[in-house]
XYZ file of C-alpha atoms in Angstrom:
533
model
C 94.512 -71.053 274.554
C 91.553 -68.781 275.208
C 91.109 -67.591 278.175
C 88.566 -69.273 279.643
C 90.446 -72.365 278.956
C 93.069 -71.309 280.884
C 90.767 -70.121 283.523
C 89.494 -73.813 283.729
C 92.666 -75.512 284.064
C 94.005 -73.065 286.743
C 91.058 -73.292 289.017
C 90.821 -77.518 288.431
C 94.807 -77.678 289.497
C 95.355 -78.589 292.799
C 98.382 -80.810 292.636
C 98.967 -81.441 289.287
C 102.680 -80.769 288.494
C 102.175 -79.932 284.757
C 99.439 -78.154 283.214
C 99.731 -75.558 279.883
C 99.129 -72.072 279.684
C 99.431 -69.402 276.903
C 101.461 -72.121 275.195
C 101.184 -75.579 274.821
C 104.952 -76.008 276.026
C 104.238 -73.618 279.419
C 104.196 -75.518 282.364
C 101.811 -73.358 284.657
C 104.087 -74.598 287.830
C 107.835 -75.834 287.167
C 108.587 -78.703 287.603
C 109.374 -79.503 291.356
C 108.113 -80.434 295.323
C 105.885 -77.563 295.703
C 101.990 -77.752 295.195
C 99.594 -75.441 294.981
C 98.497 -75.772 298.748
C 99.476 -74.237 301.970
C 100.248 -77.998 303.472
C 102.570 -78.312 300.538
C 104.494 -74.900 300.960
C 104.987 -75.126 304.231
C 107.024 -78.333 304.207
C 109.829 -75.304 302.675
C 112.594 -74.271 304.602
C 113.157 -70.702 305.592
C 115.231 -68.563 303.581
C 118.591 -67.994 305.814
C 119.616 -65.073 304.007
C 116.445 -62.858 304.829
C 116.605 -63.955 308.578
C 120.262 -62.812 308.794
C 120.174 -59.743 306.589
C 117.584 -57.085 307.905
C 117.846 -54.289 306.082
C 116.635 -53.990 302.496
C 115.955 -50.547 299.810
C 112.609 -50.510 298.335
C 112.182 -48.627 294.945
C 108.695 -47.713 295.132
C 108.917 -45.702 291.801
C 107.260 -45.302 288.640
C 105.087 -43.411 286.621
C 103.224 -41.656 289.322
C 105.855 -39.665 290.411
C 105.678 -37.255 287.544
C 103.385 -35.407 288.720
C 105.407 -34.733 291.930
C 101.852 -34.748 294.133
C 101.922 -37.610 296.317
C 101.301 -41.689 296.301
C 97.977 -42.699 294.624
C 97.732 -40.039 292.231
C 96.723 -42.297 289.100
C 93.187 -42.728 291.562
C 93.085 -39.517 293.535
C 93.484 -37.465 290.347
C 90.133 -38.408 289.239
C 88.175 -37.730 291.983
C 86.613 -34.343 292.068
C 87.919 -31.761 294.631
C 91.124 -33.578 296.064
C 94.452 -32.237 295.472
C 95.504 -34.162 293.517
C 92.169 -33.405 291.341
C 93.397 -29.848 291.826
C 96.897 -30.205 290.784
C 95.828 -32.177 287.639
C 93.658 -29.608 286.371
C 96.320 -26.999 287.120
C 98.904 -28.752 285.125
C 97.814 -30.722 282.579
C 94.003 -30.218 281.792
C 90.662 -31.905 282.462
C 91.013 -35.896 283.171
C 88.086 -36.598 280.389
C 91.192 -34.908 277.950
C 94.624 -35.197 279.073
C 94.674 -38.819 281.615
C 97.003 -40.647 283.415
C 97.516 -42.494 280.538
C 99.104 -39.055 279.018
C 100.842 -38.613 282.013
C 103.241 -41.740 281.062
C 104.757 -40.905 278.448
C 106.402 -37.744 280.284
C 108.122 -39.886 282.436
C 111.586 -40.282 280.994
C 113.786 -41.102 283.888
C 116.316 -39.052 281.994
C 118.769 -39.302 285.450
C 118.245 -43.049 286.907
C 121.605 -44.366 287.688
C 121.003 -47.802 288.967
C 124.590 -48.448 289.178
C 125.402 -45.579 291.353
C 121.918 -45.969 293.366
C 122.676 -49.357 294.364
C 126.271 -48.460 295.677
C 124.850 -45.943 297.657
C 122.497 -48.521 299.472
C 125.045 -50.789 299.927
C 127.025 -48.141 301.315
C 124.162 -47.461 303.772
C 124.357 -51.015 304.937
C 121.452 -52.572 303.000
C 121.860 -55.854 302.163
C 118.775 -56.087 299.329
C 117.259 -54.265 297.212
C 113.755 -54.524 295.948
C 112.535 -53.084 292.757
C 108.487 -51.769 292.030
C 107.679 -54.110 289.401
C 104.244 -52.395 289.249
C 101.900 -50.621 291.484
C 97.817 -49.993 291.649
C 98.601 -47.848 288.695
C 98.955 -51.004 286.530
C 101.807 -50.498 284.375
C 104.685 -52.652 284.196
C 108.397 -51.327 284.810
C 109.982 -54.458 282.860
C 109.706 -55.667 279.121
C 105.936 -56.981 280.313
C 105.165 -59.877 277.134
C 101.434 -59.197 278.355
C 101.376 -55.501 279.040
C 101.732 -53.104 276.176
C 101.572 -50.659 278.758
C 105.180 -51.062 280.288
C 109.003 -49.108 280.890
C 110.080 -50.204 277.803
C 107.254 -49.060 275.250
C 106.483 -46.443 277.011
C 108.396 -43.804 279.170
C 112.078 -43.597 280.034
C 111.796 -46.496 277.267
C 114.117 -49.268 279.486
C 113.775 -52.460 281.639
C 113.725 -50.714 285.024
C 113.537 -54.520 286.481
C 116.444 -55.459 284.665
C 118.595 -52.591 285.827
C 117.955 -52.933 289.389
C 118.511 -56.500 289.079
C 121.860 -55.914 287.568
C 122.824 -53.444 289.728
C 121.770 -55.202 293.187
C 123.913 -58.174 291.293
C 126.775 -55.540 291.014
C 127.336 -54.984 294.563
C 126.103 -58.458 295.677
C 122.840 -57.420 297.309
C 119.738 -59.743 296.942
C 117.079 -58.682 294.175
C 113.477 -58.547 295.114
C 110.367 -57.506 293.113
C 107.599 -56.254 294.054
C 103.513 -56.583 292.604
C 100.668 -54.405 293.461
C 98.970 -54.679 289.966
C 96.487 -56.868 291.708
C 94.378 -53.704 293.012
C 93.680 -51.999 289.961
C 90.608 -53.397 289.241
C 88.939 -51.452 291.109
C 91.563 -49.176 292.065
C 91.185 -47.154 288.535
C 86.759 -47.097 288.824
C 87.228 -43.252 289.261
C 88.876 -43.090 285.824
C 85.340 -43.891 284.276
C 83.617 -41.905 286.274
C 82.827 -37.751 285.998
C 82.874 -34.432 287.661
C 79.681 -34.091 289.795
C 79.156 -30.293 289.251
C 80.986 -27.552 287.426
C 80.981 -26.531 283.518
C 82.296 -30.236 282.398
C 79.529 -32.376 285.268
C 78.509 -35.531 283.846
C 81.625 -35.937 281.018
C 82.952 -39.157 281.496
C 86.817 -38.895 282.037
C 89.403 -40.914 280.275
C 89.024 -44.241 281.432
C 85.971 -44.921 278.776
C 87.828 -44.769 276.420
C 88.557 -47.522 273.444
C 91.614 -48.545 271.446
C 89.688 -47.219 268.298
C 89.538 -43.574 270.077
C 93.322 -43.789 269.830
C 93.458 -43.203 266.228
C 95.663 -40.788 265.006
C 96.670 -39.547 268.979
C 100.183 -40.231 270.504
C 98.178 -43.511 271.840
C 97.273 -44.992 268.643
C 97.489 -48.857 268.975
C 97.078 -48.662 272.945
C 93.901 -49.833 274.356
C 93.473 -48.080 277.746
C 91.350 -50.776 278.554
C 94.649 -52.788 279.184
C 95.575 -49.753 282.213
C 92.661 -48.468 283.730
C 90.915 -52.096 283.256
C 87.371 -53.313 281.299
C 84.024 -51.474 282.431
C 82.735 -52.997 284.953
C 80.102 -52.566 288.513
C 82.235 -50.395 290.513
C 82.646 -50.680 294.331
C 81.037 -54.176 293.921
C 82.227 -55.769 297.208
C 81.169 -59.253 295.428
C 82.375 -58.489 291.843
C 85.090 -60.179 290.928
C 86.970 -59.529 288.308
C 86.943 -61.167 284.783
C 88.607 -64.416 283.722
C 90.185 -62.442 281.349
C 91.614 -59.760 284.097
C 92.813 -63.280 285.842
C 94.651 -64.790 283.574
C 96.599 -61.652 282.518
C 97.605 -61.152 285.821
C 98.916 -64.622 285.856
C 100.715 -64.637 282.948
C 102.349 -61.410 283.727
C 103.572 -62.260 287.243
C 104.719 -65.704 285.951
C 106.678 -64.214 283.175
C 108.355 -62.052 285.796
C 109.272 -64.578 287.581
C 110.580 -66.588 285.347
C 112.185 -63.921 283.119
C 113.951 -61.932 286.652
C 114.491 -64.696 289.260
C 113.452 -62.729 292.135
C 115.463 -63.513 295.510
C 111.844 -62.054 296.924
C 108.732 -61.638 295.598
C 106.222 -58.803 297.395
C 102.813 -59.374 296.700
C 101.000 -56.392 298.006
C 97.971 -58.315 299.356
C 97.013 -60.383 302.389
C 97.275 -63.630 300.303
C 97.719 -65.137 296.880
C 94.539 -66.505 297.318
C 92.523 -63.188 297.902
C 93.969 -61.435 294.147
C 90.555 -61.284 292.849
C 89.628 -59.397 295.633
C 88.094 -55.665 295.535
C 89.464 -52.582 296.890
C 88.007 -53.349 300.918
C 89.055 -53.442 303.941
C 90.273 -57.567 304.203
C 88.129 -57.828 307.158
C 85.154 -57.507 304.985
C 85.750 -60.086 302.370
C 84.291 -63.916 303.281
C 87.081 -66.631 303.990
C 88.153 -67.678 300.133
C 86.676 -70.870 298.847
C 89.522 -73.559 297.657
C 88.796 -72.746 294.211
C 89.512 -69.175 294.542
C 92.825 -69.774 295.925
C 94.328 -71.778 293.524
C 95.412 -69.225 291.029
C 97.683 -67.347 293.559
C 98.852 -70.911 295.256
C 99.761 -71.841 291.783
C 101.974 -68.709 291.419
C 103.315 -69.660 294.682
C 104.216 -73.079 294.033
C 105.693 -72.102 291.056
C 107.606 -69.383 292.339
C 109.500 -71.605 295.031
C 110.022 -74.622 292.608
C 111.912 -72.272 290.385
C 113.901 -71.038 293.384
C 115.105 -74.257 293.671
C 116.448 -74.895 290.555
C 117.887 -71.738 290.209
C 119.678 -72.194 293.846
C 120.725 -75.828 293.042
C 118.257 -77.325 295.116
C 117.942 -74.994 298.079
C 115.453 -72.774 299.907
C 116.240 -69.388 299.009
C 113.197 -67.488 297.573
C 111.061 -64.807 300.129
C 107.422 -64.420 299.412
C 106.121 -62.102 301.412
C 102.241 -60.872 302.277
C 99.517 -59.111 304.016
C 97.362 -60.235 307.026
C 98.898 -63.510 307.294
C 97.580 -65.878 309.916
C 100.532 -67.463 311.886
C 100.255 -71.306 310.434
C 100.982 -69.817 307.155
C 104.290 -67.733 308.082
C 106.199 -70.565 307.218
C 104.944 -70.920 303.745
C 105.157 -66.975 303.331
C 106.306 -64.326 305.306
C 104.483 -61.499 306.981
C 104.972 -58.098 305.839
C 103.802 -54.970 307.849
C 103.281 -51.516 305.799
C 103.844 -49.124 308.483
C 103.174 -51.345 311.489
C 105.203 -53.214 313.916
C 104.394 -56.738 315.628
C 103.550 -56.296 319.801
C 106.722 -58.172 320.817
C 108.809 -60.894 319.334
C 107.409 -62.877 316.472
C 107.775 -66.363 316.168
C 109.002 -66.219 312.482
C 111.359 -63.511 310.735
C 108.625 -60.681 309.447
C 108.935 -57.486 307.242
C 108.433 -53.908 308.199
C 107.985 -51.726 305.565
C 108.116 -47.550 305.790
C 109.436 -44.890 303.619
C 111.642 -42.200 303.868
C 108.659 -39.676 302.651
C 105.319 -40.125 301.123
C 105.237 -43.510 298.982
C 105.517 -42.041 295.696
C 107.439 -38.367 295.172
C 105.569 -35.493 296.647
C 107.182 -31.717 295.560
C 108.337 -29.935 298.979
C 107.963 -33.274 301.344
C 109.852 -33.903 304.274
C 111.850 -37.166 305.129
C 113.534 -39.191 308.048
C 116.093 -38.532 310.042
C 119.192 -40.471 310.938
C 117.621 -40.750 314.632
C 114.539 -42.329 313.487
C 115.673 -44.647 310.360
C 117.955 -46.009 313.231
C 115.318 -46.147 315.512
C 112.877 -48.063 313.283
C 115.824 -50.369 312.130
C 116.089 -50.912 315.546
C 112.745 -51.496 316.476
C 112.318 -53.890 313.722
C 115.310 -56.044 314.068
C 114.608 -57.015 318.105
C 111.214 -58.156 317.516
C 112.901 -60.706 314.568
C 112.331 -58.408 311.641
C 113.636 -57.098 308.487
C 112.835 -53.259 307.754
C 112.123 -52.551 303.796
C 112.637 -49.292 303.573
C 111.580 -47.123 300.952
C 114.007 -44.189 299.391
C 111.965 -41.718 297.470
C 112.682 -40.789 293.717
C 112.180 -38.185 292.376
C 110.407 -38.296 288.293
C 114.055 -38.384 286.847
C 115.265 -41.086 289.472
C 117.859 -38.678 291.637
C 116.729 -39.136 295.429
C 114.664 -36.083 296.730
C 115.539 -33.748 299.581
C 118.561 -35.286 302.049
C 118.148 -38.574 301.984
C 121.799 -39.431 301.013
C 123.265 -37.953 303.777
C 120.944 -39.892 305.588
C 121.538 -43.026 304.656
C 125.374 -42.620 304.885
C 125.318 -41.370 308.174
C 123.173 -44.657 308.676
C 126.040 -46.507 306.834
C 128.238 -45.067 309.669
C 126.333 -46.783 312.583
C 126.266 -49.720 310.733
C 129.769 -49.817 310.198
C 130.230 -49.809 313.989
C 127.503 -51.584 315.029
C 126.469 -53.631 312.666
C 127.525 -56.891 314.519
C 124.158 -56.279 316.870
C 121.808 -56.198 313.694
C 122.767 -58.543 311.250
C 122.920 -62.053 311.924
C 121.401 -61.703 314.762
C 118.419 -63.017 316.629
C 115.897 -62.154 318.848
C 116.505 -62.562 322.550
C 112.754 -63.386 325.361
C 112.027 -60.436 325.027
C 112.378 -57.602 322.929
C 113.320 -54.522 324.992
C 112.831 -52.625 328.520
C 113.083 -48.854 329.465
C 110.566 -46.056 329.757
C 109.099 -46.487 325.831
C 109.479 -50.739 325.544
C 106.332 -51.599 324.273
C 103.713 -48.693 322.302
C 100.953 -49.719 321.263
C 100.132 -50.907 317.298
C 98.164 -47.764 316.571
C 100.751 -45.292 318.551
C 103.721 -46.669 316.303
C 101.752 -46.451 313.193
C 100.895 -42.783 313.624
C 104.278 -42.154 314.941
C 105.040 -43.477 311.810
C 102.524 -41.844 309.449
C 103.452 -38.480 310.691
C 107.566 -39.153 310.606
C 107.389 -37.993 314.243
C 110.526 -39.290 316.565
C 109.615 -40.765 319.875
C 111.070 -39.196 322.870
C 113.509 -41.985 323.245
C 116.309 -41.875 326.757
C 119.295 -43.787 326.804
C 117.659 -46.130 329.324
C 115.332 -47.182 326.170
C 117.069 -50.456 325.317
C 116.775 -52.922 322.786
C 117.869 -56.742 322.457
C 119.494 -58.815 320.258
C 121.538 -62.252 320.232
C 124.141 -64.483 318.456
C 125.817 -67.533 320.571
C 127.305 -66.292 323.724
C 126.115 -62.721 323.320
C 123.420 -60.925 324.155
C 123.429 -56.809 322.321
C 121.511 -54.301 324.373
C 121.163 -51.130 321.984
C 119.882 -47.861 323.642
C 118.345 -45.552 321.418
C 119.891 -42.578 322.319
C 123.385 -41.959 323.613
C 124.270 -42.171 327.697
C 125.007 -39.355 329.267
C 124.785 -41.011 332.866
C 124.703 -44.253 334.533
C 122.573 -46.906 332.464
C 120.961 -50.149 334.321
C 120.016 -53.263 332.136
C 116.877 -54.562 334.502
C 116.598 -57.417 331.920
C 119.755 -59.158 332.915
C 119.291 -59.433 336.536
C 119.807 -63.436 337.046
C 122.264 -63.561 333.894
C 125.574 -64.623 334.570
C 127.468 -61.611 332.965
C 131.303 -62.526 332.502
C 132.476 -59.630 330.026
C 130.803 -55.999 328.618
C 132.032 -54.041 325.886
C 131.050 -51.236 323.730
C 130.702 -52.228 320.025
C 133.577 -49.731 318.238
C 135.226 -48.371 321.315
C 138.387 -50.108 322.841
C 138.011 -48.178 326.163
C 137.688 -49.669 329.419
C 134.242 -50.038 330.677
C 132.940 -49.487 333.779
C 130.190 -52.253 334.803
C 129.055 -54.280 337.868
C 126.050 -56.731 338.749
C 123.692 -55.574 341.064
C 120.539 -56.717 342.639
C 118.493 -53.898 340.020
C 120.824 -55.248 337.062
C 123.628 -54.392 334.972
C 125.219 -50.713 335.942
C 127.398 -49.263 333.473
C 129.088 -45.922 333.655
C 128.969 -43.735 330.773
C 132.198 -43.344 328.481
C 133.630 -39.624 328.328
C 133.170 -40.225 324.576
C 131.201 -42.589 322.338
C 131.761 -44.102 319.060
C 128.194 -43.303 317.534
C 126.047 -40.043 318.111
C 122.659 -42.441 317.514
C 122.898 -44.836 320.035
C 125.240 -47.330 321.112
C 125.512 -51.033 321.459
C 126.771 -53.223 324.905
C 128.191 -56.293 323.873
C 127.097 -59.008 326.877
C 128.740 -62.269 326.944
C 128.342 -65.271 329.538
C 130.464 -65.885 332.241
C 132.381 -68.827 331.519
């Protein structure tokens, strides 16, 4: 079918179950309840295994990391006095010679050890993991039918998806993917473009380039028209891309689907209907006509009428995205990159941070056991999930100490873990001297891996029937009193992993506890509440 074909019939479907693709015998959704409309995903019922299980591993690694210089390096490395400019220069030549696309082929992954990766998480108390099935940088890490430029062509030459999915299947953790291919159309416009002064001004770097150019080079048979993207109007606010651009990333995110069975599927983007969207702040792209959302609803409805079959008729599948207004959170769920919701949200949400810099930066620092506790922490009262990312370095071993972080977050878990999974939120989400920061304070808090100056008195809330968790985020050394309580009818308190006695009483201020002589965790501790009966 040509493309423009295709096109058609994905932009005319609005609730036609059956329609054909690259092949006459392709269904473009599977067959099932779901339509391409919000109405019609919405009627779905929440996935009870992402409200109860909290905290996932993101492997936000591929390609990019080579260089060891930092997240965004496939667009940062053509642009003309940053460092990562600098760095490319320094070690590998001039981008109108030696691109990214020359930059892939270096990256063997000659250490990735899914297997033994995947233990580790689950050792750490994660309870999914959630593979990069591409970023901005456009190339696939799975056995892509419509990218050339993919993990097993190319590179450490295997199906990255396939090996975290096996592995996460190993230690029976969920398997999510996750998509940020969407971007690169205008993502890679620096790749055509050239240095503005200096001996080589005005030489077009590698992204001009044809598939004839290739002839007789390392890339001969590659178009790099299929990575960096067609010529086109760059920074365009109201160029969208081509049919063609479309339709491949349809048939690419279908086939992963289809070909991986994703427990949740991370679309880095503020909704399926905004894919064809340019590289701008949301805020400055016009509400979507209904014809421009129908490619990404399709995907959608697709997406969760597979899930069905594949879970025997139930609600399992997690598709999560940007800037979502709250009468779609059923349909889809709201992720956060580095960015917390104000108080408790309505629907279960997804915070997601890393351990370092988003892709492996040489000589970076990462989180401590205080904060990924913290942020956990954070996350979970206000009915989240936190989706953290653990850094790899170019031959997949983790860089700098973030093993012994996440076991010694494994360790808390282990003793407290009855207060974070499972649970639910409680009226409100916390009290003491740091309850409520605002959104900006907590995302530079985050951005610059600073710890808050967090007091025992800082508490946090969670729930199950006939117990209420208060979690301070730092360890007692004196009295503590739970304000929140006061009017609660408090019949027993314990200390999650200690068997000691506890000293407590009701007061008019609220709940007084007296500090143990020793406690079971060095990051915090957890008071288990229950009711009077």
């Amino acid at each position: 079918m040509r493309p423009s074909l295709l096109l058609t019939t994905l932009l005319a479907l609005v609730c036609v179950p059956f329609a054909h693709a690259a092949a006459p015998d392709t269904p473009l959704i599977a067959e099932g309840p779901f339509k391409p409309t919000w109405e019609s995903l919405s009627t779905r019922q929440p996935a009870a295994w992402f409200a109860d299980a909290k905290f996932g591993i993101w492997a936000h690694w591929g390609p990019q990391t080579q260089p060891s210089a930092g997240d965004w390096y496939a667009h940062k490395m053509y642009q003309q006095g940053t460092p990562a400019y600098t760095h490319h220069i320094k070690t590998y030549g001039h981008p109108s010679v030696f691109g990214f696309k020359d930059v892939i082929p270096l990256w063997t992954a000659e250490k990735f050890d899914p297997a033994a990766l995947a233990a580790l998480y689950k050792k750490a108390g994660a309870r999914y993991i959630v593979g990069m099935a591409n970023h901005h940088d456009n190339f696939d890490n799975w056995n892509s039918t419509y990218q050339p430029w993919n993990s097993v062509n190319l590179g450490p030459k295997r199906d990255i998806m396939r090996l975290w999915k096996d592995a996460a299947n190993a230690q029976g953790l969920r398997f999510g993917v996750s998509i940020h291919n969407i971007n690169s159309w205008a993502w890679y416009d620096p790749s055509r473009d050239s240095d503005k002064t200096g001996p080589l001004a005005g030489v077009p770097y590698d992204g001009v380039l044809t598939k004839s150019d290739g002839k007789g080079k390392w890339w001969d048979g590659y178009d790099p028209a299929q990575l960096y993207g067609p010529p086109h109007r760059p920074g365009q606010k109201g160029d969208k891309p081509t049919a063609a651009f479309m339709e491949n990333w349809f048939l690419r995110t279908r086939q992963l689907i289809d070909d991986y069975q994703p427990d949740l599927l991370e679309f880095d983007i503020a909704s399926p209907s905004n894919f064809w969207r340019q590289w701008v702040k949301f805020e400055d792209i016009p509400a979507p006509r209904a014809d421009d959302e129908r490619v990404g609803m399709v995907i959608a409805a697709h997406y969760f009428n597979q899930q069905r079959r594949w879970k025997n008729g139930a609600d399992e599948g997690v598709l999560t995205l940007k800037v979502l207004p709250p009468e779609r959170r059923v349909a889809a769920t709201l992720a956060m990159e580095r960015d917390f919701t104000s108080g408790v949200a309505e629907q279960p949400w997804q915070h997601e941070e890393s351990m370092g810099d988003w892709h492996y930066k040489a000589n970076d620092t990462y989180r401590t056991p205080d904060r990924l506790i913290s942020m956990l922490v954070e996350t979970v009262c206000r009915n989240g999930n936190l989706l953290m990312n653990v850094v790899q370095k170019p031959d997949g071993t983790l860089g700098g100490n973030q093993e012994e972080t996440l076991l010694a977050v494994g360790r808390w878990l282990e003793i407290n873990g009855e207060a974070i999974y499972g649970t639910r939120p409680w009226r409100l989400h916390g009290e003491g001297p740091n309850p409520v920061k605002s959104r900006e304070e907590l995302k530079e808090e985050n951005k610059r891996r600073i710890l808050p100056t967090y007091v025992a008195s800082d508490i946090r809330f969670t729930t199950k029937p006939g117990a209420l968790y208060a979690i301070t985020l730092a360890v007692p050394r004196e009295e503590i009193v739970i304000k929140s309580v006061v009017g609660e009818r408090v019949g027993k308190v314990s200390v999650l992993g200690s068997s000691a006695r506890l000293d407590w009483r009701q007061t008019a201020e609220g709940l007084r506890i007296h500090p143990l002589p020793e406690w079971p965790s060095d990051h915090g501790v957890v008071f288990k509440i229950e009711q009077a009966q």
